[in-house]
Amino acid sequence: MKPPPGLPGGSESAARRRGQWLVALQFLLIAGLLTLAAGGWAEASGLRRAAAIGLGLAGLGLMAAAVGAQRLGNFRIHPEPQAGGRLVRGGPYRWLRHPMYSAVLLCGMAALLLAGPGLLAAALLVALAGVLQQKAVMEEAWMARVHPEYPAFARARGRFLPRLRKR
């Protein structure tokens, strides 16, 4: 599958390689956040722990719902859609275009709460949000090419948060 026009990289292999780097960077940032969170657990107050557990569970729940809605047939960590995949509209995809990325960000916020004060965890979370934004833009460009109905689907849903008003 060739990358759609406008995808960074210009060529199929360059776009795929960029997607692979974004996936690798995503996991590196998540590992950094988890390391900081593990180190901050002992010093965290009961309220911070409870909030972090709540956010983490919300993220895991959203992730499970997204995977369940896809029935694992479409699941792919790379921004390029799976060949022969379908456009999922059920489950959390009724409200969000990227519920898995939203779940990762919720879990990242939980890690930030546990990490405690400091700029490093905040910087890692901001960088993770930037990486997920780039992956989402790439994925949406590919999805629009593979699924002609995707632009209308996208207009009706928020990228990472549900829309308050319909467009």
PDB file of C-alpha atoms in Angstrom:
ATOM      1  CA  MET A   1       0.000   0.000   0.000  1.00  0.00           C
ATOM      2  CA  LYS A   2       1.451   3.339  -0.992  1.00  0.00           C
ATOM      3  CA  PRO A   3       1.297   6.249   1.406  1.00  0.00           C
ATOM      4  CA  PRO A   4      -1.415   8.765   0.610  1.00  0.00           C
ATOM      5  CA  PRO A   5      -0.452  12.140  -0.812  1.00  0.00           C
ATOM      6  CA  GLY A   6       0.673  14.537   1.869  1.00  0.00           C
ATOM      7  CA  LEU A   7       2.192  11.900   4.114  1.00  0.00           C
ATOM      8  CA  PRO A   8       5.624  12.947   5.277  1.00  0.00           C
ATOM      9  CA  GLY A   9       8.384  10.995   3.651  1.00  0.00           C
ATOM     10  CA  GLY A  10       7.086  10.997   0.106  1.00  0.00           C
ATOM     11  CA  SER A  11       7.736   7.324  -0.597  1.00  0.00           C
ATOM     12  CA  GLU A  12       6.083   4.210   0.722  1.00  0.00           C
ATOM     13  CA  SER A  13       9.206   2.980   2.481  1.00  0.00           C
ATOM     14  CA  ALA A  14       9.999   6.386   3.984  1.00  0.00           C
ATOM     15  CA  ALA A  15       6.477   6.751   5.390  1.00  0.00           C
ATOM     16  CA  ARG A  16       6.563   3.240   6.850  1.00  0.00           C
ATOM     17  CA  ARG A  17      10.002   3.864   8.348  1.00  0.00           C
ATOM     18  CA  ARG A  18       8.769   7.110   9.920  1.00  0.00           C
ATOM     19  CA  GLY A  19       5.837   5.208  11.407  1.00  0.00           C
ATOM     20  CA  GLN A  20       8.222   2.621  12.852  1.00  0.00           C
ATOM     21  CA  TRP A  21      10.340   5.346  14.450  1.00  0.00           C
ATOM     22  CA  LEU A  22       7.220   6.927  15.962  1.00  0.00           C
ATOM     23  CA  VAL A  23       6.191   3.567  17.450  1.00  0.00           C
ATOM     24  CA  ALA A  24       9.689   3.047  18.896  1.00  0.00           C
ATOM     25  CA  LEU A  25       9.723   6.566  20.339  1.00  0.00           C
ATOM     26  CA  GLN A  26       6.260   6.027  21.815  1.00  0.00           C
ATOM     27  CA  PHE A  27       7.448   2.954  23.727  1.00  0.00           C
ATOM     28  CA  LEU A  28      10.641   4.663  24.858  1.00  0.00           C
ATOM     29  CA  LEU A  29       8.643   7.577  26.301  1.00  0.00           C
ATOM     30  CA  ILE A  30       6.184   5.198  27.988  1.00  0.00           C
ATOM     31  CA  ALA A  31       9.107   3.303  29.554  1.00  0.00           C
ATOM     32  CA  GLY A  32      10.522   6.580  30.867  1.00  0.00           C
ATOM     33  CA  LEU A  33       7.185   7.564  32.398  1.00  0.00           C
ATOM     34  CA  LEU A  34       6.727   4.151  34.005  1.00  0.00           C
ATOM     35  CA  THR A  35      10.238   4.276  35.456  1.00  0.00           C
ATOM     36  CA  LEU A  36       9.579   7.685  37.020  1.00  0.00           C
ATOM     37  CA  ALA A  37       6.167   6.539  38.296  1.00  0.00           C
ATOM     38  CA  ALA A  38       7.663   3.446  39.939  1.00  0.00           C
ATOM     39  CA  GLY A  39      10.234   5.619  41.690  1.00  0.00           C
ATOM     40  CA  GLY A  40       7.569   8.045  42.929  1.00  0.00           C
ATOM     41  CA  TRP A  41       5.114   5.464  44.288  1.00  0.00           C
ATOM     42  CA  ALA A  42       6.669   5.350  47.772  1.00  0.00           C
ATOM     43  CA  GLU A  43       6.560   9.136  48.201  1.00  0.00           C
ATOM     44  CA  ALA A  44       3.084   9.621  46.707  1.00  0.00           C
ATOM     45  CA  SER A  45       0.280  10.634  49.057  1.00  0.00           C
ATOM     46  CA  GLY A  46      -2.845   8.525  49.331  1.00  0.00           C
ATOM     47  CA  LEU A  47      -4.791  11.017  47.212  1.00  0.00           C
ATOM     48  CA  ARG A  48      -2.140  11.053  44.474  1.00  0.00           C
ATOM     49  CA  ARG A  49      -2.031   7.265  44.489  1.00  0.00           C
ATOM     50  CA  ALA A  50      -5.822   7.032  44.277  1.00  0.00           C
ATOM     51  CA  ALA A  51      -5.977   9.549  41.424  1.00  0.00           C
ATOM     52  CA  ALA A  52      -3.199   7.757  39.562  1.00  0.00           C
ATOM     53  CA  ILE A  53      -4.886   4.387  40.011  1.00  0.00           C
ATOM     54  CA  GLY A  54      -8.167   5.870  38.788  1.00  0.00           C
ATOM     55  CA  LEU A  55      -6.594   7.392  35.684  1.00  0.00           C
ATOM     56  CA  GLY A  56      -4.638   4.240  34.978  1.00  0.00           C
ATOM     57  CA  LEU A  57      -7.735   2.065  35.293  1.00  0.00           C
ATOM     58  CA  ALA A  58      -9.705   4.451  33.071  1.00  0.00           C
ATOM     59  CA  GLY A  59      -6.959   4.226  30.473  1.00  0.00           C
ATOM     60  CA  LEU A  60      -6.813   0.445  30.668  1.00  0.00           C
ATOM     61  CA  GLY A  61     -10.595   0.232  30.443  1.00  0.00           C
ATOM     62  CA  LEU A  62     -10.678   2.452  27.370  1.00  0.00           C
ATOM     63  CA  MET A  63      -7.896   0.381  25.833  1.00  0.00           C
ATOM     64  CA  ALA A  64      -9.797  -2.853  26.493  1.00  0.00           C
ATOM     65  CA  ALA A  65     -12.981  -1.395  25.009  1.00  0.00           C
ATOM     66  CA  ALA A  66     -11.124  -0.240  21.898  1.00  0.00           C
ATOM     67  CA  VAL A  67      -9.470  -3.624  21.404  1.00  0.00           C
ATOM     68  CA  GLY A  68     -12.797  -5.354  21.987  1.00  0.00           C
ATOM     69  CA  ALA A  69     -14.553  -3.130  19.462  1.00  0.00           C
ATOM     70  CA  GLN A  70     -11.932  -4.059  16.897  1.00  0.00           C
ATOM     71  CA  ARG A  71     -12.111  -7.751  17.828  1.00  0.00           C
ATOM     72  CA  LEU A  72      -8.334  -7.788  17.337  1.00  0.00           C
ATOM     73  CA  GLY A  73      -8.771  -8.193  13.578  1.00  0.00           C
ATOM     74  CA  ASN A  74      -7.869  -4.584  12.858  1.00  0.00           C
ATOM     75  CA  PHE A  75      -5.502  -3.932  15.748  1.00  0.00           C
ATOM     76  CA  ARG A  76      -2.173  -2.587  14.636  1.00  0.00           C
ATOM     77  CA  ILE A  77       0.374  -0.490  16.472  1.00  0.00           C
ATOM     78  CA  HIS A  78       1.841   1.035  13.305  1.00  0.00           C
ATOM     79  CA  PRO A  79      -0.095   4.009  11.868  1.00  0.00           C
ATOM     80  CA  GLU A  80      -0.573   2.257   8.516  1.00  0.00           C
ATOM     81  CA  PRO A  81      -3.955   0.470   8.442  1.00  0.00           C
ATOM     82  CA  GLN A  82      -3.948  -3.300   8.236  1.00  0.00           C
ATOM     83  CA  ALA A  83      -4.563  -4.623   4.735  1.00  0.00           C
ATOM     84  CA  GLY A  84      -8.183  -5.668   4.403  1.00  0.00           C
ATOM     85  CA  GLY A  85      -9.126  -3.932   7.650  1.00  0.00           C
ATOM     86  CA  ARG A  86     -12.483  -2.311   8.182  1.00  0.00           C
ATOM     87  CA  LEU A  87     -13.499   1.041   9.597  1.00  0.00           C
ATOM     88  CA  VAL A  88     -14.654   0.364  13.169  1.00  0.00           C
ATOM     89  CA  ARG A  89     -17.528   2.563  14.339  1.00  0.00           C
ATOM     90  CA  GLY A  90     -18.690   0.782  17.481  1.00  0.00           C
ATOM     91  CA  GLY A  91     -17.504   0.829  21.064  1.00  0.00           C
ATOM     92  CA  PRO A  92     -15.431   3.903  21.945  1.00  0.00           C
ATOM     93  CA  TYR A  93     -15.042   4.661  18.226  1.00  0.00           C
ATOM     94  CA  ARG A  94     -18.567   6.102  18.390  1.00  0.00           C
ATOM     95  CA  TRP A  95     -17.030   9.108  20.142  1.00  0.00           C
ATOM     96  CA  LEU A  96     -13.292   9.033  19.401  1.00  0.00           C
ATOM     97  CA  ARG A  97     -11.109   8.439  16.373  1.00  0.00           C
ATOM     98  CA  HIS A  98      -8.152   7.190  18.454  1.00  0.00           C
ATOM     99  CA  PRO A  99      -9.350   5.653  21.743  1.00  0.00           C
ATOM    100  CA  MET A 100      -6.151   3.616  22.116  1.00  0.00           C
ATOM    101  CA  TYR A 101      -4.046   6.786  22.022  1.00  0.00           C
ATOM    102  CA  SER A 102      -6.454   8.411  24.499  1.00  0.00           C
ATOM    103  CA  ALA A 103      -5.969   5.416  26.791  1.00  0.00           C
ATOM    104  CA  VAL A 104      -2.187   5.719  26.552  1.00  0.00           C
ATOM    105  CA  LEU A 105      -2.444   9.414  27.474  1.00  0.00           C
ATOM    106  CA  LEU A 106      -4.685   8.633  30.475  1.00  0.00           C
ATOM    107  CA  CYS A 107      -2.151   6.079  31.692  1.00  0.00           C
ATOM    108  CA  GLY A 108       0.598   8.641  31.062  1.00  0.00           C
ATOM    109  CA  MET A 109      -1.246  11.143  33.272  1.00  0.00           C
ATOM    110  CA  ALA A 110      -1.448   8.480  35.976  1.00  0.00           C
ATOM    111  CA  ALA A 111       2.317   7.991  35.721  1.00  0.00           C
ATOM    112  CA  LEU A 112       2.823  11.760  35.934  1.00  0.00           C
ATOM    113  CA  LEU A 113       0.803  11.888  39.163  1.00  0.00           C
ATOM    114  CA  LEU A 114       2.907   9.139  40.695  1.00  0.00           C
ATOM    115  CA  ALA A 115       6.206  10.589  39.496  1.00  0.00           C
ATOM    116  CA  GLY A 116       5.555  13.657  41.626  1.00  0.00           C
ATOM    117  CA  PRO A 117       6.780  17.182  41.092  1.00  0.00           C
ATOM    118  CA  GLY A 118       9.398  17.685  38.459  1.00  0.00           C
ATOM    119  CA  LEU A 119       9.695  18.675  34.858  1.00  0.00           C
ATOM    120  CA  LEU A 120      11.069  15.419  33.461  1.00  0.00           C
ATOM    121  CA  ALA A 121       7.829  13.426  33.745  1.00  0.00           C
ATOM    122  CA  ALA A 122       5.829  16.376  32.395  1.00  0.00           C
ATOM    123  CA  ALA A 123       8.236  16.731  29.465  1.00  0.00           C
ATOM    124  CA  LEU A 124       7.975  12.998  28.715  1.00  0.00           C
ATOM    125  CA  LEU A 125       4.168  13.179  28.750  1.00  0.00           C
ATOM    126  CA  VAL A 126       4.145  16.221  26.443  1.00  0.00           C
ATOM    127  CA  ALA A 127       6.569  14.455  24.097  1.00  0.00           C
ATOM    128  CA  LEU A 128       4.382  11.333  24.161  1.00  0.00           C
ATOM    129  CA  ALA A 129       1.333  13.438  23.279  1.00  0.00           C
ATOM    130  CA  GLY A 130       3.285  14.916  20.358  1.00  0.00           C
ATOM    131  CA  VAL A 131       4.297  11.474  19.096  1.00  0.00           C
ATOM    132  CA  LEU A 132       0.708  10.223  19.331  1.00  0.00           C
ATOM    133  CA  GLN A 133      -0.485  13.335  17.488  1.00  0.00           C
ATOM    134  CA  GLN A 134       1.972  12.608  14.666  1.00  0.00           C
ATOM    135  CA  LYS A 135       0.899   8.963  14.529  1.00  0.00           C
ATOM    136  CA  ALA A 136      -2.762  10.011  14.438  1.00  0.00           C
ATOM    137  CA  VAL A 137      -2.173  12.437  11.553  1.00  0.00           C
ATOM    138  CA  MET A 138      -0.354   9.739   9.567  1.00  0.00           C
ATOM    139  CA  GLU A 139      -2.997   7.144  10.336  1.00  0.00           C
ATOM    140  CA  GLU A 140      -5.823   9.482   9.350  1.00  0.00           C
ATOM    141  CA  ALA A 141      -4.186  10.252   6.015  1.00  0.00           C
ATOM    142  CA  TRP A 142      -3.864   6.537   5.292  1.00  0.00           C
ATOM    143  CA  MET A 143      -7.400   5.820   6.522  1.00  0.00           C
ATOM    144  CA  ALA A 144      -8.872   8.498   4.253  1.00  0.00           C
ATOM    145  CA  ARG A 145      -7.238   6.826   1.304  1.00  0.00           C
ATOM    146  CA  VAL A 146      -8.242   3.281   2.217  1.00  0.00           C
ATOM    147  CA  HIS A 147     -11.762   4.118   3.444  1.00  0.00           C
ATOM    148  CA  PRO A 148     -13.494   6.842   1.381  1.00  0.00           C
ATOM    149  CA  GLU A 149     -16.041   7.329   4.196  1.00  0.00           C
ATOM    150  CA  TYR A 150     -13.297   8.154   6.725  1.00  0.00           C
ATOM    151  CA  PRO A 151     -13.374  11.983   6.341  1.00  0.00           C
ATOM    152  CA  ALA A 152     -17.072  12.067   7.327  1.00  0.00           C
ATOM    153  CA  PHE A 153     -16.351   9.639  10.170  1.00  0.00           C
ATOM    154  CA  ALA A 154     -13.506  11.888  11.370  1.00  0.00           C
ATOM    155  CA  ARG A 155     -15.581  15.078  11.234  1.00  0.00           C
ATOM    156  CA  ALA A 156     -18.150  13.532  13.578  1.00  0.00           C
ATOM    157  CA  ARG A 157     -15.635  12.492  16.271  1.00  0.00           C
ATOM    158  CA  GLY A 158     -12.876  14.036  18.303  1.00  0.00           C
ATOM    159  CA  ARG A 159      -9.333  12.822  17.810  1.00  0.00           C
ATOM    160  CA  PHE A 160      -8.467  12.086  21.455  1.00  0.00           C
ATOM    161  CA  LEU A 161     -11.434  13.558  23.358  1.00  0.00           C
ATOM    162  CA  PRO A 162     -15.147  13.282  22.562  1.00  0.00           C
ATOM    163  CA  ARG A 163     -16.655  16.277  20.791  1.00  0.00           C
ATOM    164  CA  LEU A 164     -19.011  18.369  22.868  1.00  0.00           C
ATOM    165  CA  ARG A 165     -20.805  19.704  19.784  1.00  0.00           C
ATOM    166  CA  LYS A 166     -21.483  18.003  16.487  1.00  0.00           C
ATOM    167  CA  ARG A 167     -19.973  19.563  13.392  1.00  0.00           C
TER     168      ARG A 167
END
